[in-house]
Amino acid sequence: MHKTMLVTGGGRGIGAAVAKAAARQGYAVCVNYLRNGQAAEALVDEIARAGGRAVAVQADVSRQDAAERLFRAVDETLGPLDVLVNNAGMLDSCRVEDMDEERLERIFRANVYSMFLCARQAVRRMSTRFGGRGGAIVNLSSVASRLGGLAGGSHYAATKGAIDSFTLALAKEVGAEGIRVNAVRPGLIQTDIHDVHGGQAAMETLARTTPLQRSGAPQEVAEAVLWLASPAASYVHGTVVDVAGGR
Ligand code: NAP
């Protein structure tokens, strides 16, 4: 019996590394994406060529109806869900005096609402309270929740602080119902998310100031996510794991 994993925002970056590693471990994987269908479909093809099973599903997970449709697609194509990786998110750069409610709503929807809306669907399926067989949820936070983020990143940092708190609260709520809930807090990881504040070069310069003096690869985050989702982490619950080179 294979296990099933849904990775939100799984077509690129950290999500893609998680999807690939999960497929290698035998999970059937749903790769969710927002706009970049080409990247998601290419990843699904790559997984299939390596003998794995994956499907790509477009859905804006910051919207309740779309999140619901995404989970129904997982039910229909892959079967009962075992692991939700709440990975989809965005970065933005703006000083507080220039921030309007539209900007705030966009980032809180993308980074925070998405986690609640997808957890809502996952709990309805995995909780023993609703006849489910249990499972695991792993949320992607950021060290920005502890450090305040980069210049112009107060709203991003605040969304990630919300994710840390949500992780602890949800763990309390559903732990007795067979669902383990944890989060990973990456540091500076080599993905396109850094395009909004100077790109890879600027990110690498910053990364040299970390104790390990380098940025991280998406695969290094994926390792932690896969471990938290696995039976090897069976007594790890309500925890936030830093993958940040010592930051
Ligand atoms: P990325 O390369 O920019 O990829 C973001 C992914 O999220 C894309 O696949 C994108 O879909 C998807 N996405 C965004 N909004 C979405 C929505 N509303 N619905 C569905 N999918 C959506 O980012 P990343 O660096 O891999 O980041 C992944 C997660 O790790 C994020 O939560 C981020 O905050 C967190 N993180 C990253 C770093 C880092 O240094 N990279 C550090 C700390 C935390 P499309 O492909 O369709 O655009």
mmCIF file with all atom_site columns, N, CA, C and O in Angstrom, residues 211-246:
data_model
loop_
_atom_site.group_PDB
_atom_site.id
_atom_site.type_symbol
_atom_site.label_atom_id
_atom_site.label_alt_id
_atom_site.label_comp_id
_atom_site.label_asym_id
_atom_site.label_entity_id
_atom_site.label_seq_id
_atom_site.pdbx_PDB_ins_code
_atom_site.Cartn_x
_atom_site.Cartn_y
_atom_site.Cartn_z
_atom_site.occupancy
_atom_site.B_iso_or_equiv
_atom_site.pdbx_formal_charge
_atom_site.auth_seq_id
_atom_site.auth_comp_id
_atom_site.auth_asym_id
_atom_site.auth_atom_id
_atom_site.pdbx_PDB_model_num
ATOM 1   N N  . PRO A 1 211 ? 26.355 30.953 10.370 1.00 0.00 ? 211 PRO A N  1
ATOM 2   C CA . PRO A 1 211 ? 27.427 30.110 10.914 1.00 0.00 ? 211 PRO A CA 1
ATOM 3   C C  . PRO A 1 211 ? 27.978 29.088 9.919  1.00 0.00 ? 211 PRO A C  1
ATOM 4   O O  . PRO A 1 211 ? 29.174 28.817 9.900  1.00 0.00 ? 211 PRO A O  1
ATOM 5   N N  . LEU A 1 212 ? 27.140 28.521 9.056  1.00 0.00 ? 212 LEU A N  1
ATOM 6   C CA . LEU A 1 212 ? 27.657 27.571 8.052  1.00 0.00 ? 212 LEU A CA 1
ATOM 7   C C  . LEU A 1 212 ? 28.184 28.276 6.800  1.00 0.00 ? 212 LEU A C  1
ATOM 8   O O  . LEU A 1 212 ? 28.677 27.641 5.875  1.00 0.00 ? 212 LEU A O  1
ATOM 9   N N  . GLN A 1 213 ? 28.037 29.579 6.740  1.00 0.00 ? 213 GLN A N  1
ATOM 10  C CA . GLN A 1 213 ? 28.590 30.443 5.686  1.00 0.00 ? 213 GLN A CA 1
ATOM 11  C C  . GLN A 1 213 ? 28.163 30.059 4.277  1.00 0.00 ? 213 GLN A C  1
ATOM 12  O O  . GLN A 1 213 ? 28.936 30.167 3.324  1.00 0.00 ? 213 GLN A O  1
ATOM 13  N N  . ARG A 1 214 ? 26.938 29.591 4.139  1.00 0.00 ? 214 ARG A N  1
ATOM 14  C CA . ARG A 1 214 ? 26.404 29.280 2.801  1.00 0.00 ? 214 ARG A CA 1
ATOM 15  C C  . ARG A 1 214 ? 24.881 29.223 2.865  1.00 0.00 ? 214 ARG A C  1
ATOM 16  O O  . ARG A 1 214 ? 24.305 29.105 3.958  1.00 0.00 ? 214 ARG A O  1
ATOM 17  N N  . SER A 1 215 ? 24.275 29.296 1.683  1.00 0.00 ? 215 SER A N  1
ATOM 18  C CA . SER A 1 215 ? 22.820 29.097 1.616  1.00 0.00 ? 215 SER A CA 1
ATOM 19  C C  . SER A 1 215 ? 22.532 27.598 1.628  1.00 0.00 ? 215 SER A C  1
ATOM 20  O O  . SER A 1 215 ? 23.444 26.780 1.496  1.00 0.00 ? 215 SER A O  1
ATOM 21  N N  . GLY A 1 216 ? 21.253 27.255 1.765  1.00 0.00 ? 216 GLY A N  1
ATOM 22  C CA . GLY A 1 216 ? 20.866 25.846 1.773  1.00 0.00 ? 216 GLY A CA 1
ATOM 23  C C  . GLY A 1 216 ? 20.250 25.442 0.446  1.00 0.00 ? 216 GLY A C  1
ATOM 24  O O  . GLY A 1 216 ? 19.733 26.279 -0.310 1.00 0.00 ? 216 GLY A O  1
ATOM 25  N N  . ALA A 1 217 ? 20.328 24.164 0.144  1.00 0.00 ? 217 ALA A N  1
ATOM 26  C CA . ALA A 1 217 ? 19.669 23.635 -1.057 1.00 0.00 ? 217 ALA A CA 1
ATOM 27  C C  . ALA A 1 217 ? 18.250 23.202 -0.677 1.00 0.00 ? 217 ALA A C  1
ATOM 28  O O  . ALA A 1 217 ? 18.020 22.764 0.456  1.00 0.00 ? 217 ALA A O  1
ATOM 29  N N  . PRO A 1 218 ? 17.300 23.304 -1.618 1.00 0.00 ? 218 PRO A N  1
ATOM 30  C CA . PRO A 1 218 ? 15.926 22.860 -1.327 1.00 0.00 ? 218 PRO A CA 1
ATOM 31  C C  . PRO A 1 218 ? 15.882 21.426 -0.800 1.00 0.00 ? 218 PRO A C  1
ATOM 32  O O  . PRO A 1 218 ? 15.072 21.113 0.081  1.00 0.00 ? 218 PRO A O  1
ATOM 33  N N  . GLN A 1 219 ? 16.778 20.581 -1.300 1.00 0.00 ? 219 GLN A N  1
ATOM 34  C CA . GLN A 1 219 ? 16.791 19.170 -0.860 1.00 0.00 ? 219 GLN A CA 1
ATOM 35  C C  . GLN A 1 219 ? 17.091 19.053 0.630  1.00 0.00 ? 219 GLN A C  1
ATOM 36  O O  . GLN A 1 219 ? 16.635 18.111 1.293  1.00 0.00 ? 219 GLN A O  1
ATOM 37  N N  . GLU A 1 220 ? 17.865 19.985 1.166  1.00 0.00 ? 220 GLU A N  1
ATOM 38  C CA . GLU A 1 220 ? 18.224 19.916 2.589  1.00 0.00 ? 220 GLU A CA 1
ATOM 39  C C  . GLU A 1 220 ? 17.005 20.222 3.469  1.00 0.00 ? 220 GLU A C  1
ATOM 40  O O  . GLU A 1 220 ? 16.897 19.728 4.591  1.00 0.00 ? 220 GLU A O  1
ATOM 41  N N  . VAL A 1 221 ? 16.086 21.028 2.947  1.00 0.00 ? 221 VAL A N  1
ATOM 42  C CA . VAL A 1 221 ? 14.825 21.274 3.657  1.00 0.00 ? 221 VAL A CA 1
ATOM 43  C C  . VAL A 1 221 ? 13.911 20.060 3.494  1.00 0.00 ? 221 VAL A C  1
ATOM 44  O O  . VAL A 1 221 ? 13.253 19.615 4.449  1.00 0.00 ? 221 VAL A O  1
ATOM 45  N N  . ALA A 1 222 ? 13.907 19.520 2.280  1.00 0.00 ? 222 ALA A N  1
ATOM 46  C CA . ALA A 1 222 ? 13.041 18.364 1.992  1.00 0.00 ? 222 ALA A CA 1
ATOM 47  C C  . ALA A 1 222 ? 13.353 17.194 2.934  1.00 0.00 ? 222 ALA A C  1
ATOM 48  O O  . ALA A 1 222 ? 12.441 16.503 3.402  1.00 0.00 ? 222 ALA A O  1
ATOM 49  N N  . GLU A 1 223 ? 14.640 16.997 3.234  1.00 0.00 ? 223 GLU A N  1
ATOM 50  C CA . GLU A 1 223 ? 15.025 15.896 4.145  1.00 0.00 ? 223 GLU A CA 1
ATOM 51  C C  . GLU A 1 223 ? 14.307 16.018 5.488  1.00 0.00 ? 223 GLU A C  1
ATOM 52  O O  . GLU A 1 223 ? 13.817 15.040 6.042  1.00 0.00 ? 223 GLU A O  1
ATOM 53  N N  . ALA A 1 224 ? 14.262 17.238 6.014  1.00 0.00 ? 224 ALA A N  1
ATOM 54  C CA . ALA A 1 224 ? 13.614 17.464 7.319  1.00 0.00 ? 224 ALA A CA 1
ATOM 55  C C  . ALA A 1 224 ? 12.105 17.263 7.212  1.00 0.00 ? 224 ALA A C  1
ATOM 56  O O  . ALA A 1 224 ? 11.477 16.678 8.113  1.00 0.00 ? 224 ALA A O  1
ATOM 57  N N  . VAL A 1 225 ? 11.523 17.738 6.129  1.00 0.00 ? 225 VAL A N  1
ATOM 58  C CA . VAL A 1 225 ? 10.070 17.588 5.937  1.00 0.00 ? 225 VAL A CA 1
ATOM 59  C C  . VAL A 1 225 ? 9.708  16.101 5.872  1.00 0.00 ? 225 VAL A C  1
ATOM 60  O O  . VAL A 1 225 ? 8.760  15.646 6.532  1.00 0.00 ? 225 VAL A O  1
ATOM 61  N N  . LEU A 1 226 ? 10.491 15.353 5.083  1.00 0.00 ? 226 LEU A N  1
ATOM 62  C CA . LEU A 1 226 ? 10.186 13.919 4.920  1.00 0.00 ? 226 LEU A CA 1
ATOM 63  C C  . LEU A 1 226 ? 10.364 13.162 6.230  1.00 0.00 ? 226 LEU A C  1
ATOM 64  O O  . LEU A 1 226 ? 9.589  12.260 6.547  1.00 0.00 ? 226 LEU A O  1
ATOM 65  N N  . TRP A 1 227 ? 11.364 13.580 7.003  1.00 0.00 ? 227 TRP A N  1
ATOM 66  C CA . TRP A 1 227 ? 11.564 12.925 8.303  1.00 0.00 ? 227 TRP A CA 1
ATOM 67  C C  . TRP A 1 227 ? 10.383 13.207 9.233  1.00 0.00 ? 227 TRP A C  1
ATOM 68  O O  . TRP A 1 227 ? 9.838  12.288 9.859  1.00 0.00 ? 227 TRP A O  1
ATOM 69  N N  . LEU A 1 228 ? 9.959  14.465 9.310  1.00 0.00 ? 228 LEU A N  1
ATOM 70  C CA . LEU A 1 228 ? 8.820  14.813 10.180 1.00 0.00 ? 228 LEU A CA 1
ATOM 71  C C  . LEU A 1 228 ? 7.548  14.073 9.761  1.00 0.00 ? 228 LEU A C  1
ATOM 72  O O  . LEU A 1 228 ? 6.720  13.730 10.605 1.00 0.00 ? 228 LEU A O  1
ATOM 73  N N  . ALA A 1 229 ? 7.415  13.808 8.466  1.00 0.00 ? 229 ALA A N  1
ATOM 74  C CA . ALA A 1 229 ? 6.208  13.109 7.967  1.00 0.00 ? 229 ALA A CA 1
ATOM 75  C C  . ALA A 1 229 ? 6.274  11.613 8.231  1.00 0.00 ? 229 ALA A C  1
ATOM 76  O O  . ALA A 1 229 ? 5.250  10.940 8.210  1.00 0.00 ? 229 ALA A O  1
ATOM 77  N N  . SER A 1 230 ? 7.470  11.098 8.513  1.00 0.00 ? 230 SER A N  1
ATOM 78  C CA . SER A 1 230 ? 7.679  9.646  8.529  1.00 0.00 ? 230 SER A CA 1
ATOM 79  C C  . SER A 1 230 ? 7.448  9.037  9.924  1.00 0.00 ? 230 SER A C  1
ATOM 80  O O  . SER A 1 230 ? 7.477  9.739  10.935 1.00 0.00 ? 230 SER A O  1
ATOM 81  N N  . PRO A 1 231 ? 7.275  7.715  9.976  1.00 0.00 ? 231 PRO A N  1
ATOM 82  C CA . PRO A 1 231 ? 7.145  7.028  11.270 1.00 0.00 ? 231 PRO A CA 1
ATOM 83  C C  . PRO A 1 231 ? 8.401  7.189  12.136 1.00 0.00 ? 231 PRO A C  1
ATOM 84  O O  . PRO A 1 231 ? 8.321  7.035  13.357 1.00 0.00 ? 231 PRO A O  1
ATOM 85  N N  . ALA A 1 232 ? 9.539  7.524  11.531 1.00 0.00 ? 232 ALA A N  1
ATOM 86  C CA . ALA A 1 232 ? 10.763 7.751  12.316 1.00 0.00 ? 232 ALA A CA 1
ATOM 87  C C  . ALA A 1 232 ? 10.576 8.916  13.287 1.00 0.00 ? 232 ALA A C  1
ATOM 88  O O  . ALA A 1 232 ? 11.283 9.028  14.287 1.00 0.00 ? 232 ALA A O  1
ATOM 89  N N  . ALA A 1 233 ? 9.614  9.789  12.993 1.00 0.00 ? 233 ALA A N  1
ATOM 90  C CA . ALA A 1 233 ? 9.347  10.946 13.863 1.00 0.00 ? 233 ALA A CA 1
ATOM 91  C C  . ALA A 1 233 ? 8.039  10.746 14.628 1.00 0.00 ? 233 ALA A C  1
ATOM 92  O O  . ALA A 1 233 ? 7.335  11.711 14.945 1.00 0.00 ? 233 ALA A O  1
ATOM 93  N N  . SER A 1 234 ? 7.736  9.493  14.963 1.00 0.00 ? 234 SER A N  1
ATOM 94  C CA . SER A 1 234 ? 6.410  9.178  15.525 1.00 0.00 ? 234 SER A CA 1
ATOM 95  C C  . SER A 1 234 ? 6.090  9.876  16.847 1.00 0.00 ? 234 SER A C  1
ATOM 96  O O  . SER A 1 234 ? 4.927  10.026 17.203 1.00 0.00 ? 234 SER A O  1
ATOM 97  N N  . TYR A 1 235 ? 7.141  10.321 17.597 1.00 0.00 ? 235 TYR A N  1
ATOM 98  C CA . TYR A 1 235 ? 6.865  11.012 18.879 1.00 0.00 ? 235 TYR A CA 1
ATOM 99  C C  . TYR A 1 235 ? 7.215  12.497 18.779 1.00 0.00 ? 235 TYR A C  1
ATOM 100 O O  . TYR A 1 235 ? 7.348  13.187 19.786 1.00 0.00 ? 235 TYR A O  1
ATOM 101 N N  . VAL A 1 236 ? 7.388  12.984 17.555 1.00 0.00 ? 236 VAL A N  1
ATOM 102 C CA . VAL A 1 236 ? 7.697  14.408 17.337 1.00 0.00 ? 236 VAL A CA 1
ATOM 103 C C  . VAL A 1 236 ? 6.396  15.098 16.953 1.00 0.00 ? 236 VAL A C  1
ATOM 104 O O  . VAL A 1 236 ? 5.770  14.764 15.940 1.00 0.00 ? 236 VAL A O  1
ATOM 105 N N  . HIS A 1 237 ? 5.982  16.064 17.773 1.00 0.00 ? 237 HIS A N  1
ATOM 106 C CA . HIS A 1 237 ? 4.645  16.647 17.588 1.00 0.00 ? 237 HIS A CA 1
ATOM 107 C C  . HIS A 1 237 ? 4.624  18.063 18.153 1.00 0.00 ? 237 HIS A C  1
ATOM 108 O O  . HIS A 1 237 ? 5.130  18.298 19.254 1.00 0.00 ? 237 HIS A O  1
ATOM 109 N N  . GLY A 1 238 ? 4.070  18.987 17.395 1.00 0.00 ? 238 GLY A N  1
ATOM 110 C CA . GLY A 1 238 ? 3.982  20.370 17.868 1.00 0.00 ? 238 GLY A CA 1
ATOM 111 C C  . GLY A 1 238 ? 5.340  21.042 17.950 1.00 0.00 ? 238 GLY A C  1
ATOM 112 O O  . GLY A 1 238 ? 5.575  21.910 18.790 1.00 0.00 ? 238 GLY A O  1
ATOM 113 N N  . THR A 1 239 ? 6.238  20.647 17.035 1.00 0.00 ? 239 THR A N  1
ATOM 114 C CA . THR A 1 239 ? 7.620  21.135 17.068 1.00 0.00 ? 239 THR A CA 1
ATOM 115 C C  . THR A 1 239 ? 7.938  21.917 15.797 1.00 0.00 ? 239 THR A C  1
ATOM 116 O O  . THR A 1 239 ? 7.419  21.607 14.730 1.00 0.00 ? 239 THR A O  1
ATOM 117 N N  . VAL A 1 240 ? 8.821  22.900 15.939 1.00 0.00 ? 240 VAL A N  1
ATOM 118 C CA . VAL A 1 240 ? 9.281  23.649 14.766 1.00 0.00 ? 240 VAL A CA 1
ATOM 119 C C  . VAL A 1 240 ? 10.785 23.399 14.627 1.00 0.00 ? 240 VAL A C  1
ATOM 120 O O  . VAL A 1 240 ? 11.564 23.715 15.528 1.00 0.00 ? 240 VAL A O  1
ATOM 121 N N  . VAL A 1 241 ? 11.168 22.810 13.511 1.00 0.00 ? 241 VAL A N  1
ATOM 122 C CA . VAL A 1 241 ? 12.565 22.416 13.303 1.00 0.00 ? 241 VAL A CA 1
ATOM 123 C C  . VAL A 1 241 ? 13.266 23.446 12.409 1.00 0.00 ? 241 VAL A C  1
ATOM 124 O O  . VAL A 1 241 ? 12.824 23.714 11.286 1.00 0.00 ? 241 VAL A O  1
ATOM 125 N N  . ASP A 1 242 ? 14.353 24.025 12.897 1.00 0.00 ? 242 ASP A N  1
ATOM 126 C CA . ASP A 1 242 ? 15.130 24.984 12.103 1.00 0.00 ? 242 ASP A CA 1
ATOM 127 C C  . ASP A 1 242 ? 16.039 24.253 11.130 1.00 0.00 ? 242 ASP A C  1
ATOM 128 O O  . ASP A 1 242 ? 16.769 23.332 11.525 1.00 0.00 ? 242 ASP A O  1
ATOM 129 N N  . VAL A 1 243 ? 15.975 24.669 9.859  1.00 0.00 ? 243 VAL A N  1
ATOM 130 C CA . VAL A 1 243 ? 16.926 24.164 8.846  1.00 0.00 ? 243 VAL A CA 1
ATOM 131 C C  . VAL A 1 243 ? 17.548 25.411 8.240  1.00 0.00 ? 243 VAL A C  1
ATOM 132 O O  . VAL A 1 243 ? 17.139 25.882 7.175  1.00 0.00 ? 243 VAL A O  1
ATOM 133 N N  . ALA A 1 244 ? 18.501 25.988 8.955  1.00 0.00 ? 244 ALA A N  1
ATOM 134 C CA . ALA A 1 244 ? 18.891 27.364 8.652  1.00 0.00 ? 244 ALA A CA 1
ATOM 135 C C  . ALA A 1 244 ? 20.392 27.612 8.805  1.00 0.00 ? 244 ALA A C  1
ATOM 136 O O  . ALA A 1 244 ? 20.816 28.750 9.003  1.00 0.00 ? 244 ALA A O  1
ATOM 137 N N  . GLY A 1 245 ? 21.181 26.569 8.743  1.00 0.00 ? 245 GLY A N  1
ATOM 138 C CA . GLY A 1 245 ? 22.630 26.750 8.784  1.00 0.00 ? 245 GLY A CA 1
ATOM 139 C C  . GLY A 1 245 ? 23.133 27.414 10.048 1.00 0.00 ? 245 GLY A C  1
ATOM 140 O O  . GLY A 1 245 ? 24.168 28.075 10.052 1.00 0.00 ? 245 GLY A O  1
ATOM 141 N N  . GLY A 1 246 ? 22.365 27.267 11.127 1.00 0.00 ? 246 GLY A N  1
ATOM 142 C CA . GLY A 1 246 ? 22.835 27.818 12.408 1.00 0.00 ? 246 GLY A CA 1
ATOM 143 C C  . GLY A 1 246 ? 22.250 29.164 12.768 1.00 0.00 ? 246 GLY A C  1
ATOM 144 O O  . GLY A 1 246 ? 22.542 29.712 13.824 1.00 0.00 ? 246 GLY A O  1
#
